Amino acid sequence: MFTIEEFLCISNQMRDYYAKKIKNSFQEFNFSPNEISILIVLKKNSTITTSTELKVVLGVSKTLISRSVDSLEKKGLICTCIDEKDSRIHHLQLTDECKPILKIIDEEIGKINKTLFNDVSVEEMNNLKQTMSKLQKCVEKEE
C-alpha cells in the first residue's frame, strides 16, 4: 500500500527539484527562492493579492514574506496599492517591469513540467488530479 509518508517523500523530492531548477535559472537576477515563489503565486492566482494570503499559500513566516515583498518592490517588480475600502489592507500587484521575468519563469516551468511529466500519459495525469482532489477534500473536511 502506498503510504502518506511515501507520498510526502515524493512530493518533497519534486519540490526540491523544482526549486533547484528555478533557482539555477535565476541566479543572474539574485532572487531568493521565496521571491520567485511570490512572483509565481501573484502571476498564477489573481485572487491572492496580500502578504497575509501569500503567507498562508506559501506556508512561510510573515517576516519572510515582508522581507521578500520589500526586496521585490525595491527591484521594481511589484508595487503595493492601498485598498479603497480598508486602508489597513495593501494589495500587491506585478509591475510592467516584471513581464520579462514572468516570461522566463513560464519558460522554465514549461521545461520542468516537460521533464517531470515526460513519461506520464494524459490518462495518468487525469487520475493523479482526481486523486489529489480527493485527498484535498479529505484534509479540508478534517480542518
mmCIF file of C-alpha atoms in Angstrom:
data_model
loop_
_atom_site.group_PDB
_atom_site.id
_atom_site.type_symbol
_atom_site.label_atom_id
_atom_site.label_comp_id
_atom_site.label_asym_id
_atom_site.label_seq_id
_atom_site.Cartn_x
_atom_site.Cartn_y
_atom_site.Cartn_z
ATOM 1 C CA MET A 1 0.000 0.000 0.000
ATOM 2 C CA PHE A 2 1.175 3.498 -0.815
ATOM 3 C CA THR A 3 1.561 5.463 2.435
ATOM 4 C CA ILE A 4 1.316 9.154 3.162
ATOM 5 C CA GLU A 5 4.999 9.094 4.104
ATOM 6 C CA GLU A 6 5.914 7.812 0.635
ATOM 7 C CA PHE A 7 3.635 10.392 -0.959
ATOM 8 C CA LEU A 8 5.225 13.221 1.055
ATOM 9 C CA CYS A 9 8.717 11.961 0.265
ATOM 10 C CA ILE A 10 7.999 12.014 -3.471
ATOM 11 C CA SER A 11 6.309 15.407 -3.194
ATOM 12 C CA ASN A 12 9.329 16.788 -1.354
ATOM 13 C CA GLN A 13 11.684 15.390 -3.983
ATOM 14 C CA MET A 14 9.669 17.054 -6.745
ATOM 15 C CA ARG A 15 9.510 20.340 -4.809
ATOM 16 C CA ASP A 16 13.288 20.234 -4.248
ATOM 17 C CA TYR A 17 13.892 19.512 -7.943
ATOM 18 C CA TYR A 18 11.558 22.344 -8.933
ATOM 19 C CA ALA A 19 13.167 24.809 -6.513
ATOM 20 C CA LYS A 20 16.686 23.882 -7.639
ATOM 21 C CA LYS A 21 15.865 24.267 -11.338
ATOM 22 C CA ILE A 22 14.085 27.572 -10.839
ATOM 23 C CA LYS A 23 16.863 28.908 -8.607
ATOM 24 C CA ASN A 24 19.545 27.909 -11.138
ATOM 25 C CA SER A 25 17.650 29.679 -13.914
ATOM 26 C CA PHE A 26 17.506 32.944 -11.975
ATOM 27 C CA GLN A 27 20.999 33.207 -10.495
ATOM 28 C CA GLU A 28 21.759 36.299 -12.567
ATOM 29 C CA PHE A 29 18.788 38.140 -11.012
ATOM 30 C CA ASN A 30 19.823 37.395 -7.422
ATOM 31 C CA PHE A 31 16.325 36.253 -6.367
ATOM 32 C CA SER A 32 15.674 34.281 -3.232
ATOM 33 C CA PRO A 33 13.575 31.129 -3.656
ATOM 34 C CA ASN A 34 10.779 32.883 -1.759
ATOM 35 C CA GLU A 35 10.852 35.886 -4.107
ATOM 36 C CA ILE A 36 10.457 33.553 -7.068
ATOM 37 C CA SER A 37 7.581 31.782 -5.313
ATOM 38 C CA ILE A 38 5.850 35.104 -4.673
ATOM 39 C CA LEU A 39 6.147 36.110 -8.336
ATOM 40 C CA ILE A 40 4.741 32.750 -9.426
ATOM 41 C CA VAL A 41 1.816 32.929 -6.990
ATOM 42 C CA LEU A 42 0.946 36.510 -7.925
ATOM 43 C CA LYS A 43 1.053 35.637 -11.630
ATOM 44 C CA LYS A 44 -0.966 32.412 -11.408
ATOM 45 C CA ASN A 45 -3.527 33.448 -8.767
ATOM 46 C CA SER A 46 -5.207 36.799 -9.362
ATOM 47 C CA THR A 47 -7.265 36.433 -6.166
ATOM 48 C CA ILE A 48 -4.156 36.341 -3.968
ATOM 49 C CA THR A 49 -3.097 39.947 -3.530
ATOM 50 C CA THR A 50 -1.997 40.474 0.082
ATOM 51 C CA SER A 51 1.001 39.489 2.173
ATOM 52 C CA THR A 52 -1.293 37.624 4.560
ATOM 53 C CA GLU A 53 -2.664 35.498 1.715
ATOM 54 C CA LEU A 54 0.868 34.821 0.469
ATOM 55 C CA LYS A 55 1.881 33.736 3.972
ATOM 56 C CA VAL A 56 -0.922 31.178 4.040
ATOM 57 C CA VAL A 57 -0.394 29.896 0.491
ATOM 58 C CA LEU A 58 3.386 29.599 0.744
ATOM 59 C CA GLY A 59 3.428 28.383 4.335
ATOM 60 C CA VAL A 60 6.223 30.713 5.420
ATOM 61 C CA SER A 61 6.555 33.346 8.131
ATOM 62 C CA LYS A 62 5.113 36.821 7.907
ATOM 63 C CA THR A 63 8.662 38.182 8.348
ATOM 64 C CA LEU A 64 9.952 36.248 5.325
ATOM 65 C CA ILE A 65 7.025 37.430 3.206
ATOM 66 C CA SER A 66 7.587 41.025 4.306
ATOM 67 C CA ARG A 67 11.314 40.869 3.545
ATOM 68 C CA SER A 68 10.708 39.296 0.136
ATOM 69 C CA VAL A 69 7.951 41.765 -0.787
ATOM 70 C CA ASP A 70 10.207 44.682 0.197
ATOM 71 C CA SER A 71 13.007 43.276 -1.958
ATOM 72 C CA LEU A 72 10.722 42.774 -4.966
ATOM 73 C CA GLU A 73 9.394 46.322 -4.548
ATOM 74 C CA LYS A 74 12.939 47.710 -4.485
ATOM 75 C CA LYS A 75 13.665 45.768 -7.676
ATOM 76 C CA GLY A 76 10.582 47.388 -9.244
ATOM 77 C CA LEU A 77 8.843 44.061 -9.873
ATOM 78 C CA ILE A 78 5.830 44.566 -7.619
ATOM 79 C CA CYS A 79 4.036 47.547 -6.125
ATOM 80 C CA THR A 80 1.525 47.928 -3.338
ATOM 81 C CA CYS A 81 -1.832 49.655 -3.560
ATOM 82 C CA ILE A 82 -3.966 50.589 -0.571
ATOM 83 C CA ASP A 83 -7.423 49.020 -0.516
ATOM 84 C CA GLU A 84 -10.167 51.540 -1.268
ATOM 85 C CA LYS A 85 -12.459 50.188 1.466
ATOM 86 C CA ASP A 86 -9.900 49.407 4.177
ATOM 87 C CA SER A 87 -6.687 51.427 4.315
ATOM 88 C CA ARG A 88 -5.047 48.769 6.518
ATOM 89 C CA ILE A 89 -5.017 46.372 3.565
ATOM 90 C CA HIS A 90 -2.259 46.681 0.984
ATOM 91 C CA HIS A 91 -2.699 44.799 -2.284
ATOM 92 C CA LEU A 92 0.314 43.565 -4.217
ATOM 93 C CA GLN A 93 0.492 43.961 -7.989
ATOM 94 C CA LEU A 94 3.036 42.883 -10.541
ATOM 95 C CA THR A 95 4.564 45.763 -12.486
ATOM 96 C CA ASP A 96 5.241 46.024 -16.213
ATOM 97 C CA GLU A 97 8.958 45.672 -15.398
ATOM 98 C CA CYS A 98 8.150 42.172 -14.165
ATOM 99 C CA LYS A 99 6.804 40.932 -17.518
ATOM 100 C CA PRO A 100 10.189 39.762 -18.917
ATOM 101 C CA ILE A 101 10.894 37.890 -15.666
ATOM 102 C CA LEU A 102 7.469 36.248 -15.767
ATOM 103 C CA LYS A 103 8.117 35.116 -19.326
ATOM 104 C CA ILE A 104 11.330 33.427 -18.205
ATOM 105 C CA ILE A 105 9.501 31.859 -15.251
ATOM 106 C CA ASP A 106 6.840 30.442 -17.608
ATOM 107 C CA GLU A 107 9.523 29.035 -19.918
ATOM 108 C CA GLU A 108 11.364 27.403 -17.026
ATOM 109 C CA ILE A 109 8.195 25.941 -15.552
ATOM 110 C CA GLY A 110 7.374 24.550 -19.011
ATOM 111 C CA LYS A 111 10.782 22.860 -19.161
ATOM 112 C CA ILE A 112 10.343 21.420 -15.671
ATOM 113 C CA ASN A 113 6.864 20.114 -16.487
ATOM 114 C CA LYS A 114 8.136 18.570 -19.705
ATOM 115 C CA THR A 115 10.910 16.781 -17.820
ATOM 116 C CA LEU A 116 8.787 15.630 -14.895
ATOM 117 C CA PHE A 117 5.781 14.537 -16.928
ATOM 118 C CA ASN A 118 7.606 13.232 -19.992
ATOM 119 C CA ASP A 119 6.628 9.596 -19.370
ATOM 120 C CA VAL A 120 3.202 10.317 -17.862
ATOM 121 C CA SER A 121 0.163 9.825 -20.070
ATOM 122 C CA VAL A 122 -2.812 12.172 -20.181
ATOM 123 C CA GLU A 123 -4.901 9.462 -18.525
ATOM 124 C CA GLU A 124 -2.368 9.094 -15.727
ATOM 125 C CA MET A 125 -2.308 12.870 -15.210
ATOM 126 C CA ASN A 126 -6.097 12.972 -15.027
ATOM 127 C CA ASN A 127 -6.053 10.131 -12.488
ATOM 128 C CA LEU A 128 -3.436 11.974 -10.455
ATOM 129 C CA LYS A 129 -5.517 15.158 -10.492
ATOM 130 C CA GLN A 130 -8.599 13.227 -9.347
ATOM 131 C CA THR A 131 -6.650 11.524 -6.569
ATOM 132 C CA MET A 132 -5.119 14.801 -5.405
ATOM 133 C CA SER A 133 -8.575 16.404 -5.351
ATOM 134 C CA LYS A 134 -9.903 13.564 -3.200
ATOM 135 C CA LEU A 135 -7.002 13.917 -0.781
ATOM 136 C CA GLN A 136 -7.507 17.674 -0.627
ATOM 137 C CA LYS A 137 -11.199 17.231 0.182
ATOM 138 C CA CYS A 138 -10.354 14.771 2.960
ATOM 139 C CA VAL A 139 -7.951 17.247 4.503
ATOM 140 C CA GLU A 140 -10.432 20.105 4.196
ATOM 141 C CA LYS A 141 -13.109 18.025 5.971
ATOM 142 C CA GLU A 142 -10.744 17.409 8.879
ATOM 143 C CA GLU A 143 -9.731 21.059 9.283
#
